[in-house]
Amino acid sequence: MTDRLAPRGAEDCRWDCVALGEVMLRLDPGEGRIRTARSFQVWEGGGEYNVARGLRKTFGLRTAVVTALPRNEMGALAEDLILQGGVDTSHILWREADGVGRNTRMGLNFTERGFGVRGALGASDRANSAASQMRPDEVDWDALFARPEEGGEGVRWLHTGGIFAALSESTAETTLAAVRAAKRHGVVVSYDLNYRASLWSSHPDPDAARRVNREIAGLVDVLVGDEYAWASCLGVETDKARADPCDSRPFDRLVQRLAGDFPDVKIFAATLRDPVSASVNRWGAVLWAGGQRYEAPAREIAVLDRVGGGDGFVSGLAWAVLAGLGPQAAVDYGTAHGALAMTTPGDNAMTSLAEVEARVRGGGAAAVR
């Protein structure tokens, strides 16, 4: 691993973080089941976008999203939800829709929270979505990432991930184009492998998951992913069985192997999760930076809605790095923010920086009055 990150100063950039990825409408049946629901709560969400939203709403940073939406009522709803989250929408690509979804449509994600012995369940309906058709030449990456004195907007941190890269061959190419341009302009790049077998199994190239992800991983500064994702996306051999899912030692061994293959990665990070039940998880994280290991030990937390915990982790990590707080703070703030994200419905945390800081300090769940 190379030296630690040194992000650009905030004064040199318009954006602290830009996310590249698909934003979907999440239809949430609350305490019920998708198959018997008569009403749904609607949220916006996406593995990459959630990081930018967390950085804006919890940590107060300036963020934007690069995505595509259909120009219809569903796209307008998604835009309105994004705006409520405080994330800038000026880089959304709008697709003219034919009225029935043949040429483009809004991606939908039906998600059950689960309870007790009934695990969380997600069912996506996203084929032919607007974001899945994004092409690398549709965005002027240099104008986005270059410093203002160079005629650009300026970005400190780009976050993207394996979900967006897996949507189609063109989104994989778009991801690579964005990452390469960001690196040319000195932007910190984080990439969450976020392996989804359902996406890669339908990809026209059977070896695409490893080929695409290894190429991207060779370029980024921050690589996030659990043991399963690293094995599936990067082709590294992992321990076949572990008595404790929160034992971080197998990740230590993985990093030793990955560091040689990806020498430009400055931070490797992984969440540690043991789903005792859908309602109780053991939750922690581990991070490697500058050849040193940092950990937030796994502890039991109550879970209302597990979706978005990993994205909340990345938000907290990125904020601590951008704030210059160091790698131990990065894993601590990431773990705390991810835990709080799982105490509320929807993909994103409904929390404040003060609550995250209290969690980092070990504050309990007593009422605050």
Short mmCIF file of N, CA, C and O in Angstrom, two decimals, residues 117-246:
data_model
loop_
_atom_site.label_atom_id
_atom_site.label_comp_id
_atom_site.label_asym_id
_atom_site.label_seq_id
_atom_site.Cartn_x
_atom_site.Cartn_y
_atom_site.Cartn_z
N VAL A 117 -36.62 -14.07 12.41
CA VAL A 117 -36.10 -15.16 11.58
C VAL A 117 -36.37 -14.93 10.10
O VAL A 117 -35.83 -15.66 9.25
N ARG A 118 -37.21 -13.93 9.75
CA ARG A 118 -37.48 -13.63 8.34
C ARG A 118 -36.52 -12.56 7.86
O ARG A 118 -36.58 -11.41 8.28
N GLY A 119 -35.62 -12.96 6.97
CA GLY A 119 -34.59 -12.05 6.50
C GLY A 119 -35.12 -10.98 5.58
O GLY A 119 -36.23 -11.09 5.02
N ALA A 120 -34.33 -9.92 5.41
CA ALA A 120 -34.68 -8.86 4.46
C ALA A 120 -34.75 -9.45 3.05
O ALA A 120 -34.05 -10.42 2.72
N LEU A 121 -35.59 -8.87 2.22
CA LEU A 121 -35.79 -9.39 0.86
C LEU A 121 -35.87 -8.23 -0.11
O LEU A 121 -36.62 -7.27 0.11
N GLY A 122 -35.10 -8.31 -1.19
CA GLY A 122 -35.13 -7.29 -2.22
C GLY A 122 -35.52 -7.90 -3.56
O GLY A 122 -35.08 -9.00 -3.91
N ALA A 123 -36.36 -7.20 -4.31
CA ALA A 123 -36.77 -7.64 -5.64
C ALA A 123 -36.70 -6.45 -6.57
O ALA A 123 -37.51 -5.52 -6.47
N SER A 124 -35.72 -6.44 -7.46
CA SER A 124 -35.52 -5.30 -8.36
C SER A 124 -36.29 -5.46 -9.66
O SER A 124 -36.49 -6.58 -10.16
N ASP A 125 -36.71 -4.34 -10.21
CA ASP A 125 -37.36 -4.28 -11.52
C ASP A 125 -36.71 -3.12 -12.25
O ASP A 125 -37.21 -2.00 -12.23
N ARG A 126 -35.57 -3.38 -12.86
CA ARG A 126 -34.73 -2.28 -13.33
C ARG A 126 -34.24 -2.44 -14.76
O ARG A 126 -33.46 -1.61 -15.24
N ALA A 127 -34.64 -3.49 -15.47
CA ALA A 127 -34.13 -3.71 -16.82
C ALA A 127 -34.47 -2.53 -17.72
O ALA A 127 -35.55 -1.95 -17.65
N ASN A 128 -33.52 -2.16 -18.57
CA ASN A 128 -33.69 -1.08 -19.54
C ASN A 128 -33.90 0.29 -18.88
O ASN A 128 -34.49 1.18 -19.46
N SER A 129 -33.40 0.43 -17.68
CA SER A 129 -33.55 1.72 -16.98
C SER A 129 -32.70 2.79 -17.67
O SER A 129 -31.77 2.50 -18.41
N ALA A 130 -33.04 4.03 -17.37
CA ALA A 130 -32.30 5.15 -17.97
C ALA A 130 -30.82 5.08 -17.62
O ALA A 130 -29.95 5.28 -18.48
N ALA A 131 -30.52 4.81 -16.35
CA ALA A 131 -29.12 4.78 -15.93
C ALA A 131 -28.34 3.64 -16.58
O ALA A 131 -27.15 3.78 -16.85
N SER A 132 -28.99 2.53 -16.84
CA SER A 132 -28.29 1.38 -17.43
C SER A 132 -27.84 1.66 -18.86
O SER A 132 -27.02 0.92 -19.40
N GLN A 133 -28.37 2.71 -19.48
CA GLN A 133 -28.02 3.05 -20.85
C GLN A 133 -26.98 4.17 -20.94
O GLN A 133 -26.68 4.64 -22.04
N MET A 134 -26.46 4.61 -19.80
CA MET A 134 -25.47 5.69 -19.83
C MET A 134 -24.23 5.27 -20.59
O MET A 134 -23.78 4.13 -20.49
N ARG A 135 -23.67 6.23 -21.34
CA ARG A 135 -22.47 5.98 -22.14
C ARG A 135 -21.35 6.91 -21.66
O ARG A 135 -21.60 8.02 -21.17
N PRO A 136 -20.11 6.50 -21.83
CA PRO A 136 -18.99 7.29 -21.29
C PRO A 136 -18.83 8.66 -21.91
O PRO A 136 -18.29 9.57 -21.27
N ASP A 137 -19.30 8.84 -23.16
CA ASP A 137 -19.11 10.13 -23.84
C ASP A 137 -20.23 11.14 -23.57
O ASP A 137 -20.23 12.24 -24.11
N GLU A 138 -21.19 10.78 -22.71
CA GLU A 138 -22.30 11.68 -22.44
C GLU A 138 -21.99 12.72 -21.37
O GLU A 138 -22.75 13.67 -21.18
N VAL A 139 -20.92 12.55 -20.66
CA VAL A 139 -20.54 13.47 -19.60
C VAL A 139 -19.16 14.04 -19.92
O VAL A 139 -18.26 13.31 -20.32
N ASP A 140 -19.01 15.35 -19.76
CA ASP A 140 -17.71 15.98 -19.94
C ASP A 140 -16.95 15.84 -18.61
O ASP A 140 -17.02 16.69 -17.74
N TRP A 141 -16.24 14.74 -18.47
CA TRP A 141 -15.58 14.42 -17.21
C TRP A 141 -14.51 15.44 -16.86
O TRP A 141 -14.35 15.79 -15.68
N ASP A 142 -13.79 15.92 -17.86
CA ASP A 142 -12.74 16.90 -17.57
C ASP A 142 -13.34 18.20 -17.05
O ASP A 142 -12.80 18.82 -16.13
N ALA A 143 -14.48 18.62 -17.61
CA ALA A 143 -15.13 19.84 -17.13
C ALA A 143 -15.63 19.67 -15.70
O ALA A 143 -15.68 20.63 -14.93
N LEU A 144 -16.00 18.45 -15.34
CA LEU A 144 -16.47 18.19 -13.98
C LEU A 144 -15.32 18.15 -12.99
O LEU A 144 -15.38 18.79 -11.92
N PHE A 145 -14.26 17.45 -13.33
CA PHE A 145 -13.21 17.18 -12.34
C PHE A 145 -12.10 18.22 -12.29
O PHE A 145 -11.42 18.36 -11.27
N ALA A 146 -11.86 18.95 -13.38
CA ALA A 146 -10.78 19.94 -13.39
C ALA A 146 -11.03 21.04 -12.36
O ALA A 146 -12.17 21.35 -12.02
N ARG A 147 -9.97 21.62 -11.87
CA ARG A 147 -10.09 22.71 -10.91
C ARG A 147 -10.75 23.93 -11.56
O ARG A 147 -10.64 24.12 -12.78
N PRO A 148 -11.40 24.79 -10.77
CA PRO A 148 -12.04 25.98 -11.35
C PRO A 148 -11.07 26.85 -12.14
O PRO A 148 -11.45 27.40 -13.19
N GLU A 149 -9.82 26.98 -11.68
CA GLU A 149 -8.86 27.81 -12.42
C GLU A 149 -8.48 27.19 -13.76
O GLU A 149 -7.91 27.85 -14.63
N GLU A 150 -8.83 25.89 -13.93
CA GLU A 150 -8.59 25.19 -15.19
C GLU A 150 -9.87 25.12 -16.04
O GLU A 150 -9.89 24.45 -17.07
N GLY A 151 -10.90 25.81 -15.60
CA GLY A 151 -12.14 25.82 -16.35
C GLY A 151 -13.14 24.76 -15.94
O GLY A 151 -14.18 24.61 -16.61
N GLY A 152 -12.86 24.02 -14.87
CA GLY A 152 -13.77 22.96 -14.44
C GLY A 152 -14.51 23.34 -13.17
O GLY A 152 -14.39 24.45 -12.66
N GLU A 153 -15.29 22.40 -12.66
CA GLU A 153 -16.04 22.63 -11.42
C GLU A 153 -15.19 22.28 -10.20
O GLU A 153 -15.28 22.95 -9.17
N GLY A 154 -14.42 21.22 -10.30
CA GLY A 154 -13.58 20.80 -9.19
C GLY A 154 -14.31 19.85 -8.24
O GLY A 154 -15.39 20.16 -7.75
N VAL A 155 -13.72 18.70 -8.03
CA VAL A 155 -14.30 17.66 -7.17
C VAL A 155 -13.19 17.11 -6.28
O VAL A 155 -12.08 16.85 -6.75
N ARG A 156 -13.50 16.93 -5.01
CA ARG A 156 -12.52 16.37 -4.09
C ARG A 156 -12.55 14.84 -4.08
O ARG A 156 -11.52 14.19 -3.94
N TRP A 157 -13.75 14.26 -4.22
CA TRP A 157 -13.90 12.82 -4.05
C TRP A 157 -14.94 12.31 -5.02
O TRP A 157 -16.04 12.87 -5.12
N LEU A 158 -14.63 11.26 -5.77
CA LEU A 158 -15.60 10.56 -6.62
C LEU A 158 -15.89 9.21 -6.00
O LEU A 158 -14.97 8.46 -5.67
N HIS A 159 -17.18 8.90 -5.85
CA HIS A 159 -17.54 7.56 -5.38
C HIS A 159 -18.41 6.87 -6.43
O HIS A 159 -19.36 7.44 -6.95
N THR A 160 -18.06 5.63 -6.73
CA THR A 160 -18.86 4.80 -7.61
C THR A 160 -18.73 3.35 -7.15
O THR A 160 -18.10 3.08 -6.13
N GLY A 161 -19.36 2.43 -7.89
CA GLY A 161 -19.35 1.08 -7.37
C GLY A 161 -19.73 0.01 -8.37
O GLY A 161 -20.11 0.28 -9.52
N GLY A 162 -19.64 -1.22 -7.89
CA GLY A 162 -19.84 -2.37 -8.74
C GLY A 162 -21.28 -2.60 -9.16
O GLY A 162 -21.51 -3.33 -10.15
N ILE A 163 -22.25 -2.03 -8.47
CA ILE A 163 -23.64 -2.18 -8.92
C ILE A 163 -23.83 -1.44 -10.23
O ILE A 163 -24.34 -1.99 -11.21
N PHE A 164 -23.40 -0.19 -10.29
CA PHE A 164 -23.53 0.58 -11.52
C PHE A 164 -22.71 -0.05 -12.64
O PHE A 164 -23.18 -0.18 -13.77
N ALA A 165 -21.49 -0.47 -12.34
CA ALA A 165 -20.63 -1.06 -13.37
C ALA A 165 -21.23 -2.33 -13.95
O ALA A 165 -20.93 -2.70 -15.09
N ALA A 166 -22.09 -3.02 -13.18
CA ALA A 166 -22.65 -4.29 -13.62
C ALA A 166 -23.93 -4.15 -14.44
O ALA A 166 -24.42 -5.14 -14.98
N LEU A 167 -24.48 -2.94 -14.53
CA LEU A 167 -25.78 -2.79 -15.18
C LEU A 167 -25.72 -3.12 -16.67
O LEU A 167 -26.68 -3.68 -17.22
N SER A 168 -24.63 -2.79 -17.33
CA SER A 168 -24.51 -3.05 -18.77
C SER A 168 -23.06 -2.87 -19.18
O SER A 168 -22.23 -2.36 -18.41
N GLU A 169 -22.75 -3.24 -20.39
CA GLU A 169 -21.39 -3.01 -20.90
C GLU A 169 -21.09 -1.51 -20.96
O GLU A 169 -19.97 -1.09 -20.68
N SER A 170 -22.10 -0.70 -21.31
CA SER A 170 -21.84 0.73 -21.43
C SER A 170 -21.64 1.38 -20.06
O SER A 170 -20.87 2.34 -19.95
N THR A 171 -22.32 0.89 -19.01
CA THR A 171 -22.08 1.49 -17.69
C THR A 171 -20.71 1.09 -17.15
O THR A 171 -20.08 1.86 -16.42
N ALA A 172 -20.24 -0.10 -17.50
CA ALA A 172 -18.87 -0.47 -17.12
C ALA A 172 -17.87 0.47 -17.79
O ALA A 172 -16.92 0.95 -17.15
N GLU A 173 -18.09 0.77 -19.07
CA GLU A 173 -17.21 1.70 -19.79
C GLU A 173 -17.32 3.11 -19.21
O GLU A 173 -16.32 3.83 -19.11
N THR A 174 -18.54 3.50 -18.81
CA THR A 174 -18.74 4.82 -18.21
C THR A 174 -18.00 4.93 -16.89
O THR A 174 -17.39 5.96 -16.59
N THR A 175 -18.06 3.89 -16.09
CA THR A 175 -17.35 3.88 -14.81
C THR A 175 -15.85 4.05 -15.02
O THR A 175 -15.21 4.86 -14.35
N LEU A 176 -15.30 3.30 -15.96
CA LEU A 176 -13.88 3.40 -16.24
C LEU A 176 -13.50 4.79 -16.74
O LEU A 176 -12.47 5.35 -16.33
N ALA A 177 -14.31 5.36 -17.61
CA ALA A 177 -14.02 6.70 -18.13
C ALA A 177 -14.01 7.72 -17.00
O ALA A 177 -13.13 8.60 -16.94
N ALA A 178 -14.98 7.63 -16.10
CA ALA A 178 -15.06 8.57 -14.99
C ALA A 178 -13.87 8.42 -14.05
O ALA A 178 -13.27 9.42 -13.62
N VAL A 179 -13.51 7.19 -13.74
CA VAL A 179 -12.40 6.94 -12.81
C VAL A 179 -11.09 7.44 -13.41
O VAL A 179 -10.28 8.09 -12.73
N ARG A 180 -10.86 7.15 -14.67
CA ARG A 180 -9.62 7.60 -15.31
C ARG A 180 -9.53 9.13 -15.34
O ARG A 180 -8.47 9.70 -15.05
N ALA A 181 -10.64 9.79 -15.67
CA ALA A 181 -10.63 11.25 -15.70
C ALA A 181 -10.40 11.82 -14.30
O ALA A 181 -9.65 12.79 -14.12
N ALA A 182 -11.05 11.23 -13.31
CA ALA A 182 -10.86 11.71 -11.93
C ALA A 182 -9.41 11.59 -11.51
O ALA A 182 -8.84 12.51 -10.89
N LYS A 183 -8.77 10.49 -11.85
CA LYS A 183 -7.37 10.31 -11.48
C LYS A 183 -6.46 11.29 -12.20
O LYS A 183 -5.47 11.76 -11.64
N ARG A 184 -6.80 11.64 -13.44
CA ARG A 184 -5.99 12.63 -14.18
C ARG A 184 -5.99 13.97 -13.46
O ARG A 184 -5.02 14.71 -13.52
N HIS A 185 -7.09 14.25 -12.78
CA HIS A 185 -7.24 15.57 -12.15
C HIS A 185 -6.99 15.53 -10.64
O HIS A 185 -7.29 16.51 -9.95
N GLY A 186 -6.43 14.44 -10.15
CA GLY A 186 -6.07 14.40 -8.74
C GLY A 186 -7.23 14.24 -7.78
O GLY A 186 -7.13 14.60 -6.60
N VAL A 187 -8.35 13.68 -8.26
CA VAL A 187 -9.53 13.46 -7.42
C VAL A 187 -9.39 12.11 -6.71
O VAL A 187 -9.01 11.11 -7.32
N VAL A 188 -9.69 12.07 -5.42
CA VAL A 188 -9.73 10.80 -4.70
C VAL A 188 -10.89 9.97 -5.24
O VAL A 188 -12.01 10.48 -5.41
N VAL A 189 -10.66 8.70 -5.50
CA VAL A 189 -11.70 7.81 -6.03
C VAL A 189 -11.92 6.65 -5.07
O VAL A 189 -10.97 5.95 -4.71
N SER A 190 -13.17 6.45 -4.67
CA SER A 190 -13.52 5.26 -3.89
C SER A 190 -14.45 4.39 -4.72
O SER A 190 -15.26 4.88 -5.52
N TYR A 191 -14.34 3.08 -4.50
CA TYR A 191 -15.11 2.10 -5.27
C TYR A 191 -15.56 0.99 -4.33
O TYR A 191 -14.75 0.34 -3.68
N ASP A 192 -16.88 0.82 -4.24
CA ASP A 192 -17.45 -0.25 -3.43
C ASP A 192 -17.80 -1.39 -4.37
O ASP A 192 -18.68 -1.24 -5.23
N LEU A 193 -17.15 -2.53 -4.19
CA LEU A 193 -17.36 -3.66 -5.10
C LEU A 193 -18.82 -4.10 -5.14
O LEU A 193 -19.34 -4.46 -6.19
N ASN A 194 -19.51 -4.12 -4.01
CA ASN A 194 -20.96 -4.35 -3.94
C ASN A 194 -21.41 -5.42 -4.92
O ASN A 194 -22.30 -5.17 -5.76
N TYR A 195 -20.86 -6.61 -4.83
CA TYR A 195 -21.15 -7.66 -5.81
C TYR A 195 -22.61 -8.08 -5.73
O TYR A 195 -23.14 -8.37 -4.66
N ARG A 196 -23.27 -8.12 -6.89
CA ARG A 196 -24.63 -8.62 -7.01
C ARG A 196 -24.64 -9.70 -8.08
O ARG A 196 -24.55 -9.41 -9.28
N ALA A 197 -24.75 -10.95 -7.65
CA ALA A 197 -24.71 -12.06 -8.59
C ALA A 197 -25.81 -11.96 -9.64
O ALA A 197 -25.62 -12.33 -10.81
N SER A 198 -26.98 -11.44 -9.27
CA SER A 198 -28.10 -11.35 -10.20
C SER A 198 -27.79 -10.42 -11.37
O SER A 198 -28.32 -10.61 -12.47
N LEU A 199 -26.95 -9.41 -11.14
CA LEU A 199 -26.59 -8.49 -12.23
C LEU A 199 -25.53 -9.10 -13.14
O LEU A 199 -25.64 -9.07 -14.36
N TRP A 200 -24.48 -9.63 -12.54
CA TRP A 200 -23.38 -10.15 -13.36
C TRP A 200 -23.76 -11.45 -14.07
O TRP A 200 -23.24 -11.75 -15.15
N SER A 201 -24.69 -12.23 -13.52
CA SER A 201 -25.06 -13.51 -14.15
C SER A 201 -25.76 -13.30 -15.49
O SER A 201 -25.74 -14.19 -16.35
N SER A 202 -26.39 -12.14 -15.67
CA SER A 202 -27.07 -11.86 -16.93
C SER A 202 -26.22 -11.03 -17.88
O SER A 202 -26.68 -10.64 -18.96
N HIS A 203 -24.99 -10.74 -17.48
CA HIS A 203 -24.10 -9.93 -18.32
C HIS A 203 -23.67 -10.74 -19.54
O HIS A 203 -23.40 -11.94 -19.44
N PRO A 204 -23.57 -10.12 -20.73
CA PRO A 204 -23.19 -10.88 -21.93
C PRO A 204 -21.78 -11.44 -21.89
O PRO A 204 -21.47 -12.38 -22.62
N ASP A 205 -20.92 -10.87 -21.07
CA ASP A 205 -19.55 -11.37 -20.94
C ASP A 205 -19.43 -12.14 -19.63
O ASP A 205 -19.48 -11.54 -18.55
N PRO A 206 -19.29 -13.48 -19.66
CA PRO A 206 -19.28 -14.27 -18.42
C PRO A 206 -18.12 -13.96 -17.50
O PRO A 206 -18.18 -14.22 -16.30
N ASP A 207 -17.04 -13.40 -18.04
CA ASP A 207 -15.88 -13.07 -17.22
C ASP A 207 -15.83 -11.58 -16.86
O ASP A 207 -14.83 -11.10 -16.33
N ALA A 208 -16.93 -10.87 -17.13
CA ALA A 208 -16.91 -9.41 -16.99
C ALA A 208 -16.70 -8.97 -15.56
O ALA A 208 -16.02 -7.98 -15.30
N ALA A 209 -17.29 -9.68 -14.61
CA ALA A 209 -17.20 -9.23 -13.21
C ALA A 209 -15.75 -9.08 -12.79
O ALA A 209 -15.35 -8.05 -12.23
N ARG A 210 -14.95 -10.09 -13.04
CA ARG A 210 -13.55 -10.03 -12.62
C ARG A 210 -12.74 -9.10 -13.51
O ARG A 210 -11.91 -8.33 -13.03
N ARG A 211 -12.98 -9.15 -14.81
CA ARG A 211 -12.20 -8.30 -15.71
C ARG A 211 -12.44 -6.83 -15.43
O ARG A 211 -11.49 -6.04 -15.28
N VAL A 212 -13.71 -6.43 -15.36
CA VAL A 212 -14.04 -5.02 -15.16
C VAL A 212 -13.60 -4.55 -13.78
O VAL A 212 -12.97 -3.50 -13.63
N ASN A 213 -13.92 -5.33 -12.76
CA ASN A 213 -13.61 -4.90 -11.41
C ASN A 213 -12.12 -4.86 -11.12
O ASN A 213 -11.64 -3.98 -10.40
N ARG A 214 -11.37 -5.78 -11.69
CA ARG A 214 -9.92 -5.73 -11.49
C ARG A 214 -9.32 -4.51 -12.18
O ARG A 214 -8.39 -3.89 -11.65
N GLU A 215 -9.85 -4.15 -13.34
CA GLU A 215 -9.33 -2.97 -14.03
C GLU A 215 -9.63 -1.71 -13.23
O GLU A 215 -8.77 -0.84 -13.05
N ILE A 216 -10.85 -1.62 -12.71
CA ILE A 216 -11.21 -0.45 -11.90
C ILE A 216 -10.42 -0.42 -10.61
O ILE A 216 -9.90 0.63 -10.20
N ALA A 217 -10.30 -1.57 -9.95
CA ALA A 217 -9.59 -1.63 -8.68
C ALA A 217 -8.13 -1.20 -8.82
O ALA A 217 -7.54 -0.68 -7.88
N GLY A 218 -7.57 -1.41 -9.99
CA GLY A 218 -6.18 -1.00 -10.20
C GLY A 218 -6.00 0.49 -10.30
O GLY A 218 -4.85 0.98 -10.29
N LEU A 219 -7.09 1.25 -10.37
CA LEU A 219 -7.01 2.69 -10.53
C LEU A 219 -7.40 3.48 -9.29
O LEU A 219 -7.00 4.63 -9.15
N VAL A 220 -8.19 2.88 -8.39
CA VAL A 220 -8.83 3.66 -7.33
C VAL A 220 -7.92 3.84 -6.13
O VAL A 220 -6.91 3.15 -5.96
N ASP A 221 -8.33 4.77 -5.25
CA ASP A 221 -7.60 5.04 -4.01
C ASP A 221 -8.17 4.28 -2.82
O ASP A 221 -7.44 3.89 -1.91
N VAL A 222 -9.49 4.12 -2.81
CA VAL A 222 -10.18 3.48 -1.69
C VAL A 222 -11.02 2.33 -2.24
O VAL A 222 -11.89 2.55 -3.09
N LEU A 223 -10.75 1.12 -1.76
CA LEU A 223 -11.46 -0.07 -2.24
C LEU A 223 -12.21 -0.68 -1.07
O LEU A 223 -11.63 -1.03 -0.06
N VAL A 224 -13.54 -0.79 -1.26
CA VAL A 224 -14.41 -1.29 -0.20
C VAL A 224 -15.09 -2.56 -0.67
O VAL A 224 -15.55 -2.64 -1.82
N GLY A 225 -15.16 -3.55 0.20
CA GLY A 225 -15.87 -4.76 -0.16
C GLY A 225 -15.63 -5.87 0.85
O GLY A 225 -14.55 -5.96 1.44
N ASP A 226 -16.64 -6.69 1.05
CA ASP A 226 -16.47 -7.80 1.98
C ASP A 226 -15.76 -8.96 1.30
O ASP A 226 -15.44 -8.92 0.11
N GLU A 227 -15.53 -10.01 2.06
CA GLU A 227 -14.76 -11.15 1.56
C GLU A 227 -15.41 -11.78 0.33
O GLU A 227 -14.73 -12.14 -0.64
N TYR A 228 -16.72 -11.88 0.35
CA TYR A 228 -17.46 -12.47 -0.78
C TYR A 228 -17.28 -11.64 -2.04
O TYR A 228 -17.05 -12.16 -3.12
N ALA A 229 -17.36 -10.31 -1.88
CA ALA A 229 -17.20 -9.43 -3.04
C ALA A 229 -15.80 -9.51 -3.60
O ALA A 229 -15.60 -9.55 -4.83
N TRP A 230 -14.80 -9.54 -2.73
CA TRP A 230 -13.42 -9.61 -3.22
C TRP A 230 -13.17 -10.91 -3.96
O TRP A 230 -12.48 -10.94 -4.98
N ALA A 231 -13.73 -12.00 -3.47
CA ALA A 231 -13.55 -13.28 -4.15
C ALA A 231 -14.26 -13.28 -5.50
O ALA A 231 -13.71 -13.73 -6.51
N SER A 232 -15.50 -12.78 -5.54
CA SER A 232 -16.30 -12.83 -6.75
C SER A 232 -15.82 -11.83 -7.79
O SER A 232 -15.83 -12.13 -8.99
N CYS A 233 -15.42 -10.64 -7.35
CA CYS A 233 -15.08 -9.56 -8.28
C CYS A 233 -13.61 -9.55 -8.68
O CYS A 233 -13.27 -9.14 -9.79
N LEU A 234 -12.75 -9.93 -7.75
CA LEU A 234 -11.32 -9.79 -8.00
C LEU A 234 -10.61 -11.12 -8.19
O LEU A 234 -9.42 -11.15 -8.51
N GLY A 235 -11.31 -12.22 -7.97
CA GLY A 235 -10.72 -13.53 -8.21
C GLY A 235 -9.67 -13.94 -7.21
O GLY A 235 -8.83 -14.80 -7.51
N VAL A 236 -9.71 -13.38 -6.00
CA VAL A 236 -8.76 -13.77 -4.97
C VAL A 236 -9.34 -14.91 -4.15
O VAL A 236 -10.54 -14.95 -3.88
N GLU A 237 -8.50 -15.82 -3.76
CA GLU A 237 -8.96 -16.97 -2.98
C GLU A 237 -9.19 -16.54 -1.54
O GLU A 237 -8.37 -15.84 -0.94
N THR A 238 -10.31 -16.96 -0.98
CA THR A 238 -10.66 -16.61 0.40
C THR A 238 -10.75 -17.87 1.25
O THR A 238 -10.82 -18.98 0.73
N ASP A 239 -10.78 -17.68 2.55
CA ASP A 239 -10.97 -18.80 3.46
C ASP A 239 -12.34 -19.43 3.20
O ASP A 239 -13.35 -18.74 3.09
N LYS A 240 -12.36 -20.75 3.12
CA LYS A 240 -13.59 -21.44 2.75
C LYS A 240 -14.64 -21.36 3.85
O LYS A 240 -15.84 -21.32 3.58
N ALA A 241 -14.23 -21.38 5.08
CA ALA A 241 -15.20 -21.35 6.17
C ALA A 241 -14.61 -20.61 7.35
O ALA A 241 -13.41 -20.67 7.61
N ARG A 242 -15.49 -19.90 8.05
CA ARG A 242 -15.07 -19.18 9.25
C ARG A 242 -16.08 -19.43 10.35
O ARG A 242 -17.28 -19.40 10.12
N ALA A 243 -15.60 -19.67 11.54
CA ALA A 243 -16.51 -19.90 12.65
C ALA A 243 -17.25 -18.62 13.02
O ALA A 243 -18.41 -18.66 13.44
N ASP A 244 -16.60 -17.48 12.85
CA ASP A 244 -17.18 -16.21 13.25
C ASP A 244 -17.17 -15.25 12.06
O ASP A 244 -16.10 -14.84 11.60
N PRO A 245 -18.35 -14.85 11.53
CA PRO A 245 -18.38 -13.93 10.39
C PRO A 245 -17.74 -12.59 10.68
O PRO A 245 -17.39 -11.86 9.74
N CYS A 246 -17.59 -12.23 11.94
CA CYS A 246 -16.98 -10.95 12.30
C CYS A 246 -15.50 -11.07 12.64
O CYS A 246 -14.89 -10.10 13.10
#
